[in-house]
């Protein structure tokens, strides 16, 4: 097993601790006292969980351990956006259609990865040892590099300008130090200064108006957009709220990422069949799978308040069941497009937030190849014949996934977002592959990639799937208030009775959309909220997110 050690020697690790809500989810999960308990009179009570993605399954698993009976509904595939699709015939050779590289700072997510004993290893990101080599191809010129130092000077100037801009404009090191030290008060003080300023302004504005970039050329900014930092080009995020980008870099989301060997879908599916060591109420050997007799219930088409005061959930086939609490984890747009959700279940301010949430588009196209041929050496240059590739061409990011010399390899020909993903949207998989191959041919004129393809290609456009309508949230300027309302919704004590019992969690409720850790953390918030809804509480030695919310919760901006 590869070590996951992002540590700078002598310093504590950066984790996804805040910055909006600096609560240590990893400590809460690892504490021997457990997450809390509910009165024994509530044991066995049913809770509806809409969606069997990671947020739904983490909540279901933890609620089962508390002695409740989660009833999971899934309209499409289990695992949701952690989807590892198998290439036909080749055992264990997969395409990661959703999440594929997981920052080691995602400590609550890795709690479950480790519980399941899954192996992880570094993801072959640009300019990392795991990729071996990288080709940056911009404006028709290719540069071959193993590290940043191998690239022309202008790339280092861009990297330095980004570091300087963050330091100057956001006190980056001070914030990261507060995260490392888990100094919640200091972190909140620093972060809360940035929120009102940068909620109104875009990522592009931050870059263009920074001292560091404004003394350089337009070309520097352009290169930054194409090559970016960490995982690749970031220009598709230029219109987003700068707060969202700060969160990514401050919590090292874009750094030290691992893949899950054999596919990340094993995490949600593993949680489904995992038998916890300790479970209140349920007999030894109980798992989510056993509670469900093997499969989740079908998709949900209606949620309404029943005359009994409970919440009535109706599935696609018309079966209606009543629950004291319902947790929805599907994207919030689906509460108006897929599910007939009674309006009175949320305040109008919440509906504004749920509906204004904005999703980014994303498309990926994969092929399986006979072997990891890219490691062959060009006899003239001695270099790899093909490399992880970042380019301004149609493909944008090409990733090479080596399953070992004796196994087929996988090429993610293209992973793109927003406009670049929209270019693919109407096209069938064959055309997407052809478009990608012809772009890559211009970068690698001597390499016959097509000659290595075996099996059928795999592609995805998340925005084309009615169960998602987009890849992940990407907040726009002015969206902080919406994020805050949705995030804080699990704190229900002050809510009118007609709205209580409905909980939301998942990627678009989180402060760090597009990163699975946010889905897990919001799921744990919902666990706390539901535990309280059933009259339960945390252990005095192990306070939960709701216990610390009044003190540490995300700041509110005036409406
Ligand atoms: C292209 C892409 C790349 C990503 N890359 C990364 C990455 O590299 N690293 C990382 O950390 N994260 C990444 N993410 C983010 C990560 O995948 C998500 O944060 C996480 O998987 C979201 O989990 P969730 O449970 O919130 O939502 P989902 O996984 O969407 O789960 C919600 C479930 O609800 C179901 N559903 C919808 N409608 C209904 C209904 N009516 N009834 C019942 N069920 C319904 C859906 O089918 C789905 O299974 C990526 C996501 C995408 C799309």
XYZ file of C-alpha atoms and ligand atoms in Angstrom:
612
model
C 0.000 0.000 0.000
C 1.323 3.445 -0.895
C 1.811 5.857 1.963
C -0.426 8.884 1.883
C 1.877 11.491 3.350
C 1.420 15.055 2.228
C 3.364 16.288 5.219
C 5.903 19.024 4.958
C 8.622 17.852 7.378
C 8.084 19.369 10.813
C 4.598 20.625 9.962
C 1.167 19.172 10.617
C -0.788 18.157 7.510
C -3.239 20.417 5.692
C -6.695 18.848 5.794
C -10.173 19.901 4.774
C -10.682 21.618 8.105
C -12.927 24.582 7.305
C -12.327 27.286 6.282
C -16.050 28.148 6.489
C -16.834 25.731 9.300
C -13.652 24.549 11.018
C -15.009 21.385 12.576
C -12.808 18.270 12.773
C -15.013 15.651 11.086
C -12.140 13.156 11.101
C -11.800 13.383 14.910
C -15.560 13.072 15.339
C -15.542 9.904 13.228
C -12.503 8.332 14.874
C -13.502 8.983 18.512
C -14.078 5.727 20.444
C -17.312 7.102 21.960
C -18.919 7.080 18.504
C -21.061 9.770 16.891
C -23.760 9.704 19.565
C -26.926 7.846 20.495
C -30.706 8.012 20.230
C -33.258 7.007 22.899
C -33.873 3.254 22.747
C -37.583 3.915 22.153
C -36.604 5.241 18.700
C -34.614 2.150 17.694
C -35.671 0.717 14.379
C -37.447 3.907 13.243
C -37.222 4.347 9.485
C -35.463 7.289 7.791
C -35.731 7.785 4.027
C -32.472 8.458 2.210
C -32.906 9.732 -1.352
C -29.847 8.792 -3.424
C -27.248 6.034 -3.024
C -24.206 8.202 -3.753
C -21.501 8.658 -1.146
C -23.507 11.232 0.853
C -26.584 8.997 1.026
C -24.645 5.866 1.896
C -22.416 7.462 4.534
C -25.517 8.873 6.239
C -27.378 5.571 5.933
C -24.419 3.668 7.393
C -23.958 6.009 10.362
C -27.698 6.194 11.081
C -27.861 2.390 11.010
C -25.060 2.313 13.596
C -27.169 4.614 15.802
C -29.993 2.067 15.662
C -32.223 3.776 13.080
C -33.412 1.987 9.947
C -32.283 3.824 6.815
C -34.385 3.151 3.724
C -32.314 4.063 0.674
C -33.943 5.056 -2.634
C -31.874 5.190 -5.846
C -33.163 6.236 -9.275
C -30.092 5.357 -11.306
C -26.832 3.654 -10.325
C -25.512 3.046 -6.838
C -22.424 5.099 -6.154
C -23.813 8.154 -7.969
C -20.956 10.319 -9.150
C -18.392 7.843 -7.856
C -18.897 5.680 -10.913
C -16.270 3.225 -12.108
C -17.439 1.782 -15.409
C -15.881 -1.484 -16.499
C -14.482 -2.020 -19.963
C -16.102 -5.142 -21.394
C -14.093 -8.290 -20.920
C -11.111 -6.825 -19.088
C -11.389 -7.664 -15.407
C -10.629 -4.711 -13.161
C -9.980 -2.263 -16.026
C -12.222 0.716 -15.441
C -13.023 4.281 -16.435
C -13.675 6.694 -13.568
C -16.590 8.721 -14.934
C -17.008 10.974 -11.908
C -14.497 11.493 -9.103
C -11.135 9.972 -9.959
C -8.420 11.700 -7.868
C -8.860 12.261 -4.194
C -6.767 14.765 -2.269
C -5.201 13.144 0.777
C -6.490 16.135 2.765
C -9.972 14.507 2.445
C -9.651 12.816 5.811
C -13.344 11.996 6.399
C -13.551 10.342 2.963
C -10.373 8.364 3.622
C -11.828 7.223 6.962
C -14.204 5.079 4.882
C -11.555 4.112 2.285
C -9.378 2.795 5.112
C -12.268 1.119 6.929
C -12.883 -0.852 3.735
C -9.173 -1.701 3.390
C -8.968 -0.288 -0.136
C -5.624 0.386 -1.758
C -4.833 3.848 -3.101
C -1.908 5.234 -5.050
C -0.831 8.613 -6.401
C -2.881 9.808 -9.362
C -0.855 10.574 -12.509
C -1.343 14.333 -12.425
C 0.707 16.753 -14.532
C 4.344 17.214 -13.494
C 4.164 14.596 -10.739
C 6.361 11.501 -10.350
C 3.213 9.374 -10.805
C 2.790 10.566 -14.400
C 6.492 10.279 -15.231
C 6.342 12.910 -17.923
C 4.020 15.701 -19.036
C 3.591 17.461 -22.353
C 2.253 21.009 -22.272
C 1.081 21.936 -25.755
C -0.009 25.552 -26.202
C -0.469 27.625 -29.337
C 0.952 24.817 -31.432
C 4.176 24.372 -29.448
C 4.839 21.318 -27.271
C 7.052 21.248 -24.205
C 8.151 17.955 -22.642
C 8.758 18.032 -18.885
C 9.131 15.836 -15.845
C 9.025 18.719 -13.369
C 8.147 22.404 -13.539
C 11.859 23.204 -13.881
C 11.977 21.512 -17.290
C 9.451 24.000 -18.724
C 10.426 27.396 -20.187
C 10.914 30.268 -17.734
C 7.484 31.799 -18.397
C 5.775 28.790 -16.751
C 7.741 29.324 -13.551
C 6.861 33.025 -13.655
C 3.193 32.041 -13.870
C 3.508 29.602 -10.952
C 5.301 32.217 -8.866
C 2.724 34.899 -9.714
C -0.100 32.616 -8.544
C 1.703 31.924 -5.250
C 2.370 35.649 -4.780
C -1.208 36.623 -5.630
C -2.548 34.212 -2.988
C -0.093 35.436 -0.406
C -0.789 39.119 -1.123
C -4.519 38.913 -1.604
C -5.555 36.221 0.851
C -2.809 35.700 3.473
C -2.456 32.197 2.168
C 0.339 30.927 4.442
C -1.317 32.280 7.578
C -4.566 30.546 6.645
C -2.809 27.270 5.848
C -0.927 27.450 9.132
C -4.218 27.924 10.994
C -5.612 24.891 9.139
C -2.537 22.817 10.021
C -2.768 23.853 13.664
C -6.548 23.435 13.673
C -6.737 26.884 15.192
C -10.439 27.435 14.554
C -10.617 30.956 16.031
C -7.690 32.233 13.987
C -8.887 30.523 10.836
C -12.357 32.015 11.188
C -10.963 35.490 11.811
C -8.814 35.315 8.661
C -11.430 33.659 6.463
C -14.323 35.876 7.545
C -12.408 38.895 6.270
C -12.245 37.385 2.792
C -15.885 36.276 2.539
C -17.666 39.643 2.029
C -14.966 40.885 -0.348
C -14.587 37.879 -2.583
C -18.152 36.587 -2.642
C -18.843 39.425 -5.076
C -15.876 38.809 -7.326
C -14.743 36.196 -9.795
C -11.637 34.058 -10.009
C -10.652 35.954 -13.158
C -11.021 39.261 -11.343
C -8.715 37.994 -8.585
C -6.045 36.967 -11.097
C -6.302 40.025 -13.348
C -6.395 42.564 -10.513
C -3.621 40.937 -8.456
C -0.360 42.863 -8.196
C 1.568 39.741 -9.124
C -0.202 39.144 -12.454
C -0.849 42.759 -13.396
C 2.861 43.447 -13.725
C 3.168 40.517 -16.150
C 1.847 40.082 -19.695
C -1.605 38.943 -20.805
C 0.122 35.798 -22.042
C 1.001 34.894 -18.440
C -2.668 35.010 -17.494
C -3.574 32.968 -20.517
C -1.010 30.297 -19.659
C -2.313 30.259 -16.099
C -5.801 29.597 -17.462
C -4.570 26.779 -19.688
C -2.097 25.082 -17.362
C -3.249 26.430 -14.006
C -2.074 24.776 -10.841
C -2.113 21.260 -9.450
C -4.389 19.245 -11.661
C -4.403 21.281 -14.840
C -6.178 24.155 -16.609
C -8.569 26.231 -14.558
C -9.915 28.776 -17.004
C -13.334 27.089 -17.027
C -13.622 28.270 -13.404
C -12.696 31.884 -14.201
C -16.343 33.087 -13.851
C -16.782 31.321 -10.463
C -16.792 33.021 -7.079
C -13.201 33.445 -5.910
C -14.193 32.022 -2.534
C -14.583 28.633 -4.143
C -11.045 28.724 -5.556
C -9.588 29.886 -2.242
C -11.150 26.856 -0.552
C -9.617 24.481 -3.109
C -6.075 25.760 -2.706
C -6.184 26.512 1.019
C -7.264 22.958 1.861
C -4.861 21.359 -0.651
C -7.679 19.855 -2.687
C -5.591 20.297 -5.773
C -2.531 18.598 -4.373
C -1.374 15.102 -3.422
C -4.243 13.217 -4.950
C -4.655 9.462 -4.939
C -6.768 7.126 -7.040
C -8.514 4.094 -5.597
C -7.028 0.953 -7.131
C -9.808 -1.019 -8.845
C -12.211 1.938 -8.861
C -13.633 4.431 -6.385
C -17.115 2.962 -6.737
C -15.851 0.342 -4.281
C -16.174 2.984 -1.557
C -19.957 3.616 -1.740
C -20.643 -0.005 -2.710
C -18.355 -1.198 0.097
C -20.207 0.932 2.651
C -23.437 -0.662 1.433
C -22.272 -4.166 2.299
C -19.968 -3.367 5.231
C -20.829 -4.893 8.595
C -19.955 -2.410 11.348
C -18.232 -3.696 14.453
C -20.605 -1.860 16.745
C -24.223 -1.196 15.998
C -26.932 -0.099 18.421
C -30.110 -2.196 18.246
C -29.310 -4.267 15.137
C -28.074 -7.871 15.486
C -24.456 -8.739 14.672
C -23.902 -9.125 10.947
C -26.344 -6.364 9.959
C -25.351 -4.239 6.951
C -27.216 -1.763 4.792
C -27.491 -4.489 2.159
C -29.032 -6.927 4.622
C -31.485 -4.308 5.944
C -32.627 -3.753 2.349
C -32.778 -7.420 1.352
C -30.033 -6.723 -1.178
C -31.132 -3.701 -3.196
C -32.233 -0.134 -2.534
C -35.766 0.983 -3.249
C -36.528 2.631 -6.631
C -36.226 6.330 -7.434
C -38.406 8.861 -5.618
C -41.021 10.833 -7.508
C -42.863 12.692 -4.714
C -42.248 13.997 -1.184
C -45.133 15.615 0.746
C -46.331 16.167 4.309
C -48.850 13.464 5.243
C -51.892 14.245 7.421
C -50.157 12.284 10.210
C -47.432 14.955 10.252
C -44.878 12.517 8.818
C -43.208 12.911 5.444
C -44.718 10.746 2.720
C -42.259 9.478 0.106
C -43.641 8.010 -3.103
C -41.402 5.993 -5.414
C -41.523 5.682 -9.213
C -43.935 2.759 -9.028
C -46.391 4.561 -6.782
C -45.555 2.966 -3.432
C -45.905 5.549 -0.628
C -44.269 5.192 2.793
C -44.179 7.587 5.723
C -41.073 8.706 7.603
C -40.339 11.072 10.474
C -37.258 12.272 8.567
C -36.107 12.330 4.946
C -32.587 13.071 3.711
C -32.267 14.052 0.047
C -28.771 13.805 -1.425
C -29.543 14.219 -5.129
C -28.575 17.531 -6.760
C -30.968 20.217 -5.536
C -32.308 20.995 -9.035
C -33.837 17.518 -8.979
C -36.175 18.605 -6.183
C -38.080 20.513 -8.855
C -37.353 18.461 -11.995
C -37.384 14.802 -10.886
C -39.238 14.920 -7.607
C -42.569 16.582 -6.949
C -41.500 18.139 -3.679
C -44.209 19.934 -1.723
C -43.337 23.623 -1.644
C -44.104 24.091 2.064
C -41.295 21.672 2.995
C -38.726 24.435 2.439
C -38.900 28.181 3.053
C -39.018 30.434 0.001
C -35.489 31.611 0.845
C -34.332 28.000 0.752
C -36.080 27.412 -2.587
C -34.223 30.428 -3.949
C -30.959 28.825 -2.854
C -31.870 25.323 -4.077
C -32.900 26.613 -7.498
C -30.115 29.212 -7.995
C -27.406 26.662 -7.216
C -25.343 26.494 -10.353
C -23.783 23.376 -11.834
C -20.751 23.018 -14.028
C -20.728 20.796 -17.081
C -18.148 18.098 -17.544
C -17.356 15.461 -20.101
C -14.865 12.600 -20.148
C -13.980 10.128 -22.901
C -11.941 6.983 -22.254
C -10.410 4.242 -24.361
C -8.802 0.980 -23.319
C -5.466 0.209 -24.991
C -3.563 -3.068 -25.357
C -0.753 -2.014 -23.003
C 0.803 1.125 -21.458
C 2.629 1.808 -24.739
C 3.186 5.463 -23.791
C 6.186 4.377 -21.728
C 8.008 3.183 -24.885
C 10.963 5.460 -25.605
C 11.328 7.504 -28.749
C 14.621 6.237 -30.231
C 15.641 9.752 -31.283
C 14.901 11.682 -28.101
C 14.931 8.924 -25.465
C 11.667 10.370 -24.126
C 8.319 8.664 -23.462
C 6.465 8.440 -26.791
C 3.376 9.955 -25.147
C 2.792 11.765 -21.843
C 0.101 13.164 -19.610
C -0.965 16.066 -21.824
C -2.284 19.525 -21.072
C -3.271 21.498 -24.135
C -5.379 24.380 -25.384
C -6.736 21.996 -28.039
C -10.111 20.248 -27.782
C -8.927 17.509 -25.410
C -7.609 19.916 -22.699
C -6.450 17.190 -20.280
C -5.318 13.664 -21.311
C -4.477 11.212 -18.515
C -2.633 7.916 -18.850
C -3.625 5.165 -16.443
C -1.140 2.361 -16.126
C -2.601 -0.902 -14.806
C 0.728 -2.726 -15.079
C 2.700 -3.925 -18.085
C 0.737 -7.162 -18.270
C -2.689 -5.496 -18.372
C -4.566 -3.202 -20.729
C -3.989 0.470 -20.025
C -6.626 3.198 -19.995
C -6.374 6.608 -21.603
C -8.710 9.357 -20.499
C -8.455 11.027 -23.910
C -10.207 14.131 -22.714
C -11.463 15.497 -19.415
C -13.005 18.915 -19.832
C -15.460 21.339 -18.269
C -17.926 24.033 -19.274
C -17.500 25.246 -22.897
C -15.074 22.459 -23.716
C -17.547 19.877 -22.363
C -20.416 21.514 -24.283
C -18.477 20.981 -27.511
C -18.860 17.226 -26.883
C -22.447 17.218 -25.614
C -24.328 16.412 -28.833
C -21.813 13.898 -30.139
C -21.862 10.108 -29.834
C -18.886 8.341 -28.299
C -17.266 7.395 -31.637
C -17.170 11.021 -32.789
C -15.807 12.141 -29.415
C -12.983 9.615 -29.721
C -12.246 10.718 -33.301
C -12.170 14.390 -32.302
C -9.829 13.632 -29.420
C -7.542 11.438 -31.517
C -7.231 14.060 -34.226
C -6.330 16.736 -31.634
C -3.733 14.419 -30.051
C -2.322 13.520 -33.476
C -1.216 17.128 -33.803
C 0.670 16.816 -30.516
C 2.043 13.311 -31.229
C 2.317 13.041 -35.034
C 4.486 9.889 -34.812
C 2.259 7.903 -32.419
C -0.538 5.638 -33.660
C -2.829 5.807 -30.608
C -5.792 4.337 -32.523
C -3.741 1.242 -33.354
C -3.540 0.401 -29.642
C -7.270 0.745 -28.855
C -9.069 -2.433 -27.830
C -12.671 -2.824 -26.679
C -15.297 -0.106 -26.886
C -14.759 3.459 -25.690
C -16.656 4.929 -22.744
C -17.888 8.493 -22.412
C -20.031 10.630 -20.130
C -21.652 14.079 -20.095
C -23.125 14.513 -16.625
C -25.315 17.429 -17.736
C -27.116 15.118 -20.176
C -28.226 12.758 -17.400
C -31.621 13.679 -15.885
C -30.503 12.252 -12.527
C -27.708 14.828 -12.246
C -28.198 17.747 -14.713
C -24.571 18.725 -14.233
C -21.274 17.484 -12.861
C -20.999 19.457 -9.636
C -21.784 22.826 -8.123
C -19.694 25.817 -9.164
C -20.832 28.853 -7.170
C -21.047 32.185 -8.960
C -20.316 35.569 -7.373
C -23.100 36.464 -4.948
C -23.893 32.828 -4.144
C -22.406 32.739 -0.639
C -25.796 33.400 0.971
C -27.357 30.510 -0.944
C -24.513 28.187 0.061
C -24.817 29.276 3.674
C -28.586 28.654 3.806
C -28.252 25.186 2.331
C -25.264 24.243 4.450
C -26.893 25.409 7.711
C -30.241 23.724 6.977
C -29.429 20.739 9.222
C -29.764 23.055 12.248
C -33.543 22.812 12.551
C -34.420 23.884 16.118
C -35.649 27.309 15.032
C -37.449 26.113 11.918
C -41.256 26.130 11.601
C -42.723 22.666 12.237
C -43.859 22.193 8.618
C -40.250 22.381 7.413
C -38.666 20.112 9.993
C -37.607 16.578 9.221
C -36.462 17.347 5.643
C -32.657 17.218 5.450
C -30.301 17.841 2.535
C -26.699 16.777 1.964
C -24.220 16.160 -0.822
C -21.899 17.851 -3.256
C -24.064 20.907 -3.877
C -24.758 21.515 -0.176
C -21.054 21.543 0.532
C -18.556 24.425 0.520
C -16.153 22.397 -1.594
C -18.210 21.132 -4.518
C -16.455 18.817 -6.974
C -14.561 17.301 -4.043
C -16.023 14.215 -2.438
C -14.956 15.298 1.054
C -17.628 18.018 0.971
C -20.315 15.429 0.186
C -19.108 13.312 3.137
C -18.922 16.250 5.570
C -22.439 17.489 4.710
C -23.689 13.936 5.081
C -22.250 13.887 8.611
C -23.994 17.197 9.348
C -27.248 15.554 8.313
C -26.491 12.577 10.581
C -26.167 15.010 13.494
C -29.420 16.763 12.498
C -31.343 13.505 12.160
C -29.930 12.149 15.424
C -31.259 15.271 17.143
C -34.575 15.014 15.310
C -35.059 11.605 16.955
C -34.222 13.016 20.380
C -30.614 11.817 20.367
C -27.381 13.567 21.265
C -23.644 13.271 20.913
C -21.367 12.004 23.662
C -20.099 14.777 26.001
C -16.505 13.882 25.081
C -17.177 13.917 21.355
C -19.234 16.945 20.294
C -20.621 16.890 16.752
C -20.986 19.542 14.053
C -24.305 20.853 15.381
C -22.910 21.217 18.897
C -20.207 23.567 17.598
C -22.275 25.361 14.997
C -23.284 28.424 17.014
C -19.633 29.124 17.767
C -17.891 28.024 14.586
C -20.593 27.896 11.893
C -20.165 29.761 8.599
C -20.635 33.519 8.883
C -23.890 35.008 7.639
C -24.022 37.929 5.217
C -27.015 40.289 5.406
C -29.821 39.654 2.869
C -16.840 14.591 -13.636
C -16.620 14.621 -12.157
C -15.339 14.621 -11.647
C -15.117 14.662 -10.286
N -13.847 14.593 -9.817
C -13.616 14.505 -8.494
C -12.316 14.235 -8.025
O -11.406 14.018 -8.817
N -12.112 14.226 -6.679
C -13.119 14.389 -5.795
O -12.869 14.373 -4.574
N -14.392 14.574 -6.222
C -14.652 14.625 -7.552
N -15.926 14.785 -8.015
C -16.997 15.058 -7.034
C -17.568 13.800 -6.389
O -17.743 12.812 -7.352
C -18.908 14.191 -5.754
O -18.690 15.225 -4.808
C -19.611 13.053 -5.020
O -19.526 11.849 -5.706
C -21.063 13.478 -4.821
O -21.742 12.548 -4.031
P -23.233 12.829 -3.593
O -23.657 11.673 -2.797
O -23.321 14.191 -3.032
O -24.088 12.926 -4.946
P -24.379 11.812 -6.049
O -23.220 10.944 -6.229
O -24.898 12.561 -7.244
O -25.554 10.953 -5.414
C -26.895 11.321 -5.521
C -27.688 10.128 -6.017
O -29.064 10.497 -6.102
C -29.632 9.750 -7.143
N -30.933 10.315 -7.514
C -31.198 11.330 -8.362
N -32.537 11.510 -8.435
C -33.115 10.610 -7.601
C -34.464 10.306 -7.261
N -35.487 10.972 -7.786
N -34.682 9.290 -6.395
C -33.650 8.591 -5.839
N -32.368 8.848 -6.165
C -32.105 9.843 -7.013
C -28.583 9.835 -8.238
O -28.766 8.834 -9.210
C -27.298 9.661 -7.420
O -26.915 8.309 -7.363
C -16.205 14.725 -9.387
C -17.508 14.707 -9.884
C -17.719 14.643 -11.263
C -19.116 14.581 -11.780
